[in-house]
Amino acid sequence: MVERADSGAVAAETSVIPGVGQRRRGWVLAGVAVVLGGVLGFHRLVPNWPGRVGSLIESFLPWGGVLVVVLLVVALVRRSAVALVALLLPVGVWVDTFGGLLLPGEESGGRELVVVQHNVSDENRDPAGTARALVDSGADLVALEELVDPQVAAYEKALAADYPHHVVRGTVGLWSKHPLSGEQVVDIKPRSIEEGWSRGLRAVVRSPYGDVAAYVAHLPSVRVGVGGLASQRRDESAALLGCAIADESVEPVILLGDLNGVVEDRGLRPLTSQLGFAESGFAFSFPAAFPLARIDQVMARAAAVGHIRTLPATGSDHLPVVARVTLE
């Protein structure tokens, strides 16, 4: 009985030793920081099964910076030196991955096209107002998705004066200040989608700096549910588009589109593996009411996509994005 009492007393004394619980919490915070840094730096190693969890994490990867800030505040409140040291890992990884996007774009070298990408929404009630907002950007090229009747005629009328050259194929279109040629449909339809679905086009832009192959695409939507990220159709469509661009003989190449994915998403690897994307600017474009991700993309080959930014909201659930593309 005496031994048990002594043991209980020792346990009681240990439980009230100042700082023991605090140190433990500090190590827990440090562990969370290391895991977060590992996910940010090695997200490609996260398996994509079940539920395409890897793609889901990559879709919101830049927001890992918010988690870093939260951990930093908690570590400061707890006065945990070990947690603060551990936080250097995710901070360094985030800055290395996304820090460049915070910098202003470099000055143009002269051989530059300004391009706008916008999913205008098939429920847009003010297509004429949307068109006027895009004209105000002064872009050389304007790519639109979710073009449906009778809205197409409204866009054609509103954009005609500033963009005398245009092509519409299916529900996507390209308006240009410069002549177009070689207009054609690009088949990016997944096998499980019925005939009549057309969301890809290609045209050659006769720019002042030479011919440019321009692609406009709207990849299938993805959904987040209890089973994870449903992106099979999007991934299949991205692979088809990647094959078409790989076979393109005209250089440079510019891709504008609602790709329903961020550039870190492995589902877009068929595109990001051969095309460059914005060097600065986050330009979160969806949803317009509270943008969480940039799924409207501008990519290029044999050209550099400089600063990308969003334009003010239109009648769409997406924000327009505008970028400078410098041709090599």
Short mmCIF file of C-alpha atoms in Angstrom, two decimals:
data_model
loop_
_atom_site.label_atom_id
_atom_site.label_comp_id
_atom_site.label_asym_id
_atom_site.label_seq_id
_atom_site.Cartn_x
_atom_site.Cartn_y
_atom_site.Cartn_z
CA MET A 1 0.00 0.00 0.00
CA VAL A 2 2.86 2.36 0.81
CA GLU A 3 4.53 1.72 -2.54
CA ARG A 4 1.32 2.50 -4.39
CA ALA A 5 0.92 5.76 -2.53
CA ASP A 6 4.48 6.75 -3.38
CA SER A 7 3.90 5.93 -7.04
CA GLY A 8 0.78 8.04 -7.09
CA ALA A 9 2.60 10.92 -5.49
CA VAL A 10 5.38 10.75 -8.08
CA ALA A 11 2.81 10.70 -10.89
CA ALA A 12 1.02 13.67 -9.39
CA GLU A 13 4.25 15.58 -9.09
CA THR A 14 5.15 14.81 -12.72
CA SER A 15 1.78 15.95 -13.98
CA VAL A 16 2.19 19.36 -12.41
CA ILE A 17 5.78 19.96 -13.45
CA PRO A 18 5.63 23.36 -15.17
CA GLY A 19 6.18 23.27 -18.93
CA VAL A 20 5.86 19.50 -19.50
CA GLY A 21 2.49 19.75 -21.26
CA GLN A 22 3.61 22.85 -23.11
CA ARG A 23 6.74 21.11 -24.41
CA ARG A 24 4.63 18.19 -25.60
CA ARG A 25 2.30 20.51 -27.47
CA GLY A 26 5.36 22.18 -29.00
CA TRP A 27 6.55 18.85 -30.37
CA VAL A 28 3.08 18.15 -31.76
CA LEU A 29 3.13 21.52 -33.56
CA ALA A 30 6.61 20.74 -34.85
CA GLY A 31 5.40 17.40 -36.18
CA VAL A 32 2.47 19.03 -37.96
CA ALA A 33 4.83 21.62 -39.48
CA VAL A 34 7.16 18.92 -40.79
CA VAL A 35 4.24 16.98 -42.31
CA LEU A 36 2.91 20.15 -43.94
CA GLY A 37 6.35 20.93 -45.37
CA GLY A 38 6.58 17.40 -46.71
CA VAL A 39 3.18 17.64 -48.41
CA LEU A 40 4.05 21.02 -49.95
CA GLY A 41 7.42 19.85 -51.19
CA PHE A 42 6.62 16.27 -52.18
CA HIS A 43 2.96 16.44 -53.16
CA ARG A 44 3.73 14.37 -56.28
CA LEU A 45 4.44 11.44 -53.97
CA VAL A 46 0.98 11.54 -52.41
CA PRO A 47 -0.92 8.62 -53.99
CA ASN A 48 -3.85 9.52 -56.19
CA TRP A 49 -5.93 6.62 -54.95
CA PRO A 50 -8.48 6.42 -53.49
CA GLY A 51 -10.53 9.40 -54.60
CA ARG A 52 -7.68 11.13 -56.45
CA VAL A 53 -6.51 12.53 -53.14
CA GLY A 54 -3.24 13.70 -54.68
CA SER A 55 -4.98 15.89 -57.24
CA LEU A 56 -7.33 17.17 -54.54
CA ILE A 57 -4.41 18.32 -52.36
CA GLU A 58 -2.66 19.88 -55.35
CA SER A 59 -5.80 21.84 -56.26
CA PHE A 60 -5.47 23.88 -53.07
CA LEU A 61 -1.72 23.72 -52.56
CA PRO A 62 -1.12 27.52 -52.43
CA TRP A 63 -3.48 27.71 -49.45
CA GLY A 64 -0.94 25.73 -47.50
CA GLY A 65 0.53 29.16 -46.79
CA VAL A 66 -2.53 29.96 -44.67
CA LEU A 67 -1.92 26.81 -42.61
CA VAL A 68 1.69 27.92 -42.12
CA VAL A 69 0.50 31.27 -40.76
CA VAL A 70 -1.96 29.56 -38.39
CA LEU A 71 0.77 27.27 -37.07
CA LEU A 72 3.09 30.25 -36.67
CA VAL A 73 0.53 32.12 -34.55
CA VAL A 74 -0.09 29.06 -32.37
CA ALA A 75 3.66 28.50 -31.94
CA LEU A 76 4.14 32.12 -30.88
CA VAL A 77 1.27 31.91 -28.41
CA ARG A 78 2.70 28.67 -27.00
CA ARG A 79 6.21 30.16 -27.03
CA SER A 80 7.49 26.93 -28.53
CA ALA A 81 11.00 27.27 -29.89
CA VAL A 82 10.99 23.77 -31.39
CA ALA A 83 7.79 24.49 -33.31
CA LEU A 84 9.16 27.78 -34.61
CA VAL A 85 12.30 26.06 -35.86
CA ALA A 86 10.25 23.29 -37.51
CA LEU A 87 8.11 25.90 -39.26
CA LEU A 88 11.16 27.01 -41.22
CA LEU A 89 10.64 23.92 -43.39
CA PRO A 90 7.10 24.65 -44.72
CA VAL A 91 7.87 28.37 -44.93
CA GLY A 92 10.93 27.69 -47.08
CA VAL A 93 9.10 25.20 -49.31
CA TRP A 94 6.12 27.53 -49.81
CA VAL A 95 8.34 30.51 -50.66
CA ASP A 96 10.39 28.40 -53.07
CA THR A 97 7.24 27.09 -54.79
CA PHE A 98 4.96 30.11 -54.80
CA GLY A 99 7.04 33.10 -53.72
CA GLY A 100 7.83 34.08 -57.30
CA LEU A 101 4.13 34.56 -58.00
CA LEU A 102 4.13 37.47 -55.54
CA LEU A 103 6.71 39.39 -57.57
CA PRO A 104 5.77 41.87 -60.30
CA GLY A 105 6.24 40.67 -63.85
CA GLU A 106 9.28 41.67 -65.85
CA GLU A 107 9.12 44.39 -68.45
CA SER A 108 8.13 43.35 -71.94
CA GLY A 109 10.81 42.65 -74.49
CA GLY A 110 8.62 44.03 -77.29
CA ARG A 111 7.45 40.82 -79.01
CA GLU A 112 4.39 40.57 -76.85
CA LEU A 113 0.73 39.56 -77.15
CA VAL A 114 -1.79 40.40 -74.45
CA VAL A 115 -4.35 37.63 -74.08
CA VAL A 116 -7.59 37.22 -72.14
CA GLN A 117 -9.14 33.94 -71.06
CA HIS A 118 -12.72 33.86 -69.79
CA ASN A 119 -15.39 31.25 -69.16
CA VAL A 120 -18.36 33.55 -69.74
CA SER A 121 -20.94 31.07 -68.29
CA ASP A 122 -23.88 29.73 -70.23
CA GLU A 123 -26.13 31.47 -67.67
CA ASN A 124 -24.63 34.93 -68.19
CA ARG A 125 -27.45 37.47 -68.36
CA ASP A 126 -25.30 40.32 -69.64
CA PRO A 127 -23.13 39.06 -72.51
CA ALA A 128 -22.84 42.55 -74.01
CA GLY A 129 -21.57 43.98 -70.71
CA THR A 130 -19.14 41.09 -70.35
CA ALA A 131 -17.83 41.72 -73.85
CA ARG A 132 -17.30 45.42 -73.15
CA ALA A 133 -15.28 44.58 -70.04
CA LEU A 134 -13.04 42.30 -72.09
CA VAL A 135 -12.57 44.95 -74.80
CA ASP A 136 -11.37 47.38 -72.13
CA SER A 137 -8.45 45.04 -71.39
CA GLY A 138 -6.92 45.95 -74.75
CA ALA A 139 -6.01 42.32 -75.38
CA ASP A 140 -4.83 41.03 -78.74
CA LEU A 141 -6.61 37.71 -78.26
CA VAL A 142 -9.78 36.87 -76.33
CA ALA A 143 -10.72 33.24 -75.67
CA LEU A 144 -14.23 32.43 -74.46
CA GLU A 145 -15.91 29.26 -73.23
CA GLU A 146 -19.51 28.23 -72.56
CA LEU A 147 -20.74 30.03 -75.66
CA VAL A 148 -24.37 29.09 -76.28
CA ASP A 149 -27.19 30.46 -78.40
CA PRO A 150 -28.44 33.15 -78.42
CA GLN A 151 -25.51 34.63 -76.47
CA VAL A 152 -23.00 33.91 -79.25
CA ALA A 153 -24.58 36.56 -81.47
CA ALA A 154 -24.35 39.09 -78.64
CA TYR A 155 -20.63 38.46 -78.22
CA GLU A 156 -20.02 38.61 -81.95
CA LYS A 157 -21.79 41.95 -82.19
CA ALA A 158 -20.13 43.50 -79.13
CA LEU A 159 -16.61 42.36 -80.05
CA ALA A 160 -16.73 42.93 -83.82
CA ALA A 161 -15.37 46.48 -83.90
CA ASP A 162 -12.25 45.70 -81.85
CA TYR A 163 -11.78 42.08 -82.92
CA PRO A 164 -12.60 41.74 -86.61
CA HIS A 165 -11.35 38.15 -86.77
CA HIS A 166 -12.97 35.35 -84.84
CA VAL A 167 -13.82 31.66 -84.89
CA VAL A 168 -16.35 29.67 -82.87
CA ARG A 169 -16.38 25.89 -82.73
CA GLY A 170 -18.88 24.18 -80.48
CA THR A 171 -19.00 26.14 -77.22
CA VAL A 172 -15.54 27.77 -77.43
CA GLY A 173 -14.38 30.75 -79.44
CA LEU A 174 -11.38 32.93 -80.21
CA TRP A 175 -11.50 36.64 -81.08
CA SER A 176 -8.40 38.31 -82.51
CA LYS A 177 -7.15 41.71 -83.62
CA HIS A 178 -4.98 39.87 -86.13
CA PRO A 179 -6.02 37.63 -89.05
CA LEU A 180 -6.78 33.97 -88.39
CA SER A 181 -6.31 30.91 -90.57
CA GLY A 182 -6.37 27.14 -90.29
CA GLU A 183 -9.38 27.14 -87.98
CA GLN A 184 -10.34 23.64 -86.92
CA VAL A 185 -12.00 21.61 -84.18
CA VAL A 186 -9.71 19.86 -81.70
CA ASP A 187 -11.33 16.64 -80.52
CA ILE A 188 -10.88 16.43 -76.76
CA LYS A 189 -14.11 14.54 -76.03
CA PRO A 190 -13.78 11.75 -73.45
CA ARG A 191 -15.16 8.41 -74.56
CA SER A 192 -17.94 8.40 -71.96
CA ILE A 193 -19.47 11.68 -73.22
CA GLU A 194 -22.12 11.59 -75.92
CA GLU A 195 -21.58 12.91 -79.43
CA GLY A 196 -22.14 16.60 -80.02
CA TRP A 197 -19.82 17.67 -77.20
CA SER A 198 -17.26 20.06 -78.71
CA ARG A 199 -14.96 22.15 -76.54
CA GLY A 200 -11.70 22.54 -78.39
CA LEU A 201 -10.43 24.60 -81.31
CA ARG A 202 -7.18 25.56 -82.95
CA ALA A 203 -6.33 28.50 -85.21
CA VAL A 204 -3.20 30.19 -86.51
CA VAL A 205 -2.89 33.84 -85.54
CA ARG A 206 -1.08 36.01 -88.10
CA SER A 207 0.50 38.24 -85.47
CA PRO A 208 2.89 41.14 -86.22
CA TYR A 209 5.69 38.88 -84.93
CA GLY A 210 4.86 35.85 -87.06
CA ASP A 211 2.45 32.95 -86.95
CA VAL A 212 1.23 31.68 -83.59
CA ALA A 213 -0.79 28.51 -83.04
CA ALA A 214 -3.61 29.34 -80.62
CA TYR A 215 -5.65 26.68 -78.85
CA VAL A 216 -8.85 27.29 -76.89
CA ALA A 217 -10.18 24.50 -74.69
CA HIS A 218 -12.74 23.83 -72.00
CA LEU A 219 -11.96 20.59 -70.18
CA PRO A 220 -14.72 18.65 -68.37
CA SER A 221 -15.68 19.76 -64.89
CA VAL A 222 -14.47 18.02 -61.75
CA ARG A 223 -16.54 17.37 -58.66
CA VAL A 224 -15.57 16.97 -55.01
CA GLY A 225 -17.71 14.49 -53.10
CA VAL A 226 -17.59 11.86 -50.38
CA GLY A 227 -15.58 9.65 -52.73
CA GLY A 228 -12.96 12.34 -53.32
CA LEU A 229 -12.19 14.18 -56.55
CA ALA A 230 -14.04 13.00 -59.67
CA SER A 231 -11.66 14.07 -62.43
CA GLN A 232 -11.43 11.07 -64.75
CA ARG A 233 -13.06 12.84 -67.69
CA ARG A 234 -10.98 15.99 -67.16
CA ASP A 235 -7.78 13.95 -67.08
CA GLU A 236 -8.71 12.04 -70.25
CA SER A 237 -9.55 15.26 -72.06
CA ALA A 238 -6.26 16.83 -70.93
CA ALA A 239 -4.38 13.85 -72.37
CA LEU A 240 -6.13 14.25 -75.74
CA LEU A 241 -5.37 17.96 -75.80
CA GLY A 242 -1.76 17.27 -74.85
CA CYS A 243 -1.39 14.89 -77.81
CA ALA A 244 -2.80 17.50 -80.21
CA ILE A 245 -0.41 20.17 -78.95
CA ALA A 246 2.54 17.78 -79.06
CA ASP A 247 1.84 17.26 -82.78
CA GLU A 248 1.54 21.00 -83.49
CA SER A 249 3.97 22.12 -86.21
CA VAL A 250 3.54 25.89 -85.82
CA GLU A 251 5.55 27.64 -83.13
CA PRO A 252 4.98 29.43 -80.79
CA VAL A 253 1.90 27.79 -79.24
CA ILE A 254 -0.52 29.52 -76.86
CA LEU A 255 -3.18 27.60 -74.94
CA LEU A 256 -6.07 29.50 -73.39
CA GLY A 257 -8.82 27.71 -71.57
CA ASP A 258 -10.91 26.75 -68.62
CA LEU A 259 -8.92 23.65 -67.76
CA ASN A 260 -10.82 22.92 -64.54
CA GLY A 261 -7.53 22.41 -62.75
CA VAL A 262 -4.58 24.29 -61.30
CA VAL A 263 -1.12 23.99 -62.81
CA GLU A 264 0.09 21.91 -59.83
CA ASP A 265 -2.63 19.29 -60.44
CA ARG A 266 -1.05 16.12 -61.82
CA GLY A 267 -4.12 15.61 -63.99
CA LEU A 268 -2.85 18.44 -66.20
CA ARG A 269 0.63 16.96 -66.60
CA PRO A 270 0.01 16.19 -70.30
CA LEU A 271 -0.12 19.98 -70.73
CA THR A 272 2.18 21.39 -68.05
CA SER A 273 4.95 18.96 -69.07
CA GLN A 274 5.26 20.66 -72.46
CA LEU A 275 3.91 24.18 -71.89
CA GLY A 276 5.08 26.99 -69.64
CA PHE A 277 2.71 28.98 -67.45
CA ALA A 278 2.58 32.25 -65.54
CA GLU A 279 5.79 33.36 -63.84
CA SER A 280 4.05 35.84 -61.52
CA GLY A 281 0.56 36.43 -60.21
CA PHE A 282 -1.88 34.06 -58.48
CA ALA A 283 -4.99 35.20 -60.38
CA PHE A 284 -7.47 32.95 -58.58
CA SER A 285 -10.42 32.90 -60.98
CA PHE A 286 -13.05 30.56 -59.53
CA PRO A 287 -15.57 30.91 -58.06
CA ALA A 288 -16.00 34.58 -58.84
CA ALA A 289 -17.77 35.31 -55.55
CA PHE A 290 -14.81 34.00 -53.50
CA PRO A 291 -11.93 32.87 -55.75
CA LEU A 292 -10.10 29.84 -54.38
CA ALA A 293 -8.12 28.61 -57.38
CA ARG A 294 -6.98 29.59 -60.86
CA ILE A 295 -8.57 27.04 -63.15
CA ASP A 296 -8.58 29.46 -66.11
CA GLN A 297 -5.15 29.11 -67.62
CA VAL A 298 -2.78 30.68 -70.11
CA MET A 299 0.09 28.41 -71.19
CA ALA A 300 2.63 28.63 -73.98
CA ARG A 301 5.49 26.92 -75.78
CA ALA A 302 8.35 28.83 -77.43
CA ALA A 303 6.98 31.83 -75.55
CA ALA A 304 6.95 33.07 -71.96
CA VAL A 305 3.77 33.77 -70.02
CA GLY A 306 4.54 36.78 -67.85
CA HIS A 307 2.39 38.34 -65.17
CA ILE A 308 -1.18 37.02 -64.98
CA ARG A 309 -4.00 38.79 -63.19
CA THR A 310 -7.76 38.78 -62.93
CA LEU A 311 -10.14 41.38 -64.29
CA PRO A 312 -13.23 42.61 -62.40
CA ALA A 313 -16.20 40.28 -62.18
CA THR A 314 -18.61 40.01 -65.09
CA GLY A 315 -21.90 38.16 -65.30
CA SER A 316 -20.03 34.86 -65.05
CA ASP A 317 -19.16 32.60 -62.13
CA HIS A 318 -15.53 32.83 -63.32
CA LEU A 319 -13.29 35.89 -63.29
CA PRO A 320 -11.52 36.76 -66.55
CA VAL A 321 -7.73 36.43 -66.50
CA VAL A 322 -5.34 38.51 -68.59
CA ALA A 323 -1.69 37.72 -69.25
CA ARG A 324 1.25 38.99 -71.29
CA VAL A 325 2.85 36.42 -73.57
CA THR A 326 6.30 37.26 -74.87
CA LEU A 327 7.22 35.38 -78.03
CA GLU A 328 10.71 33.94 -78.40
#
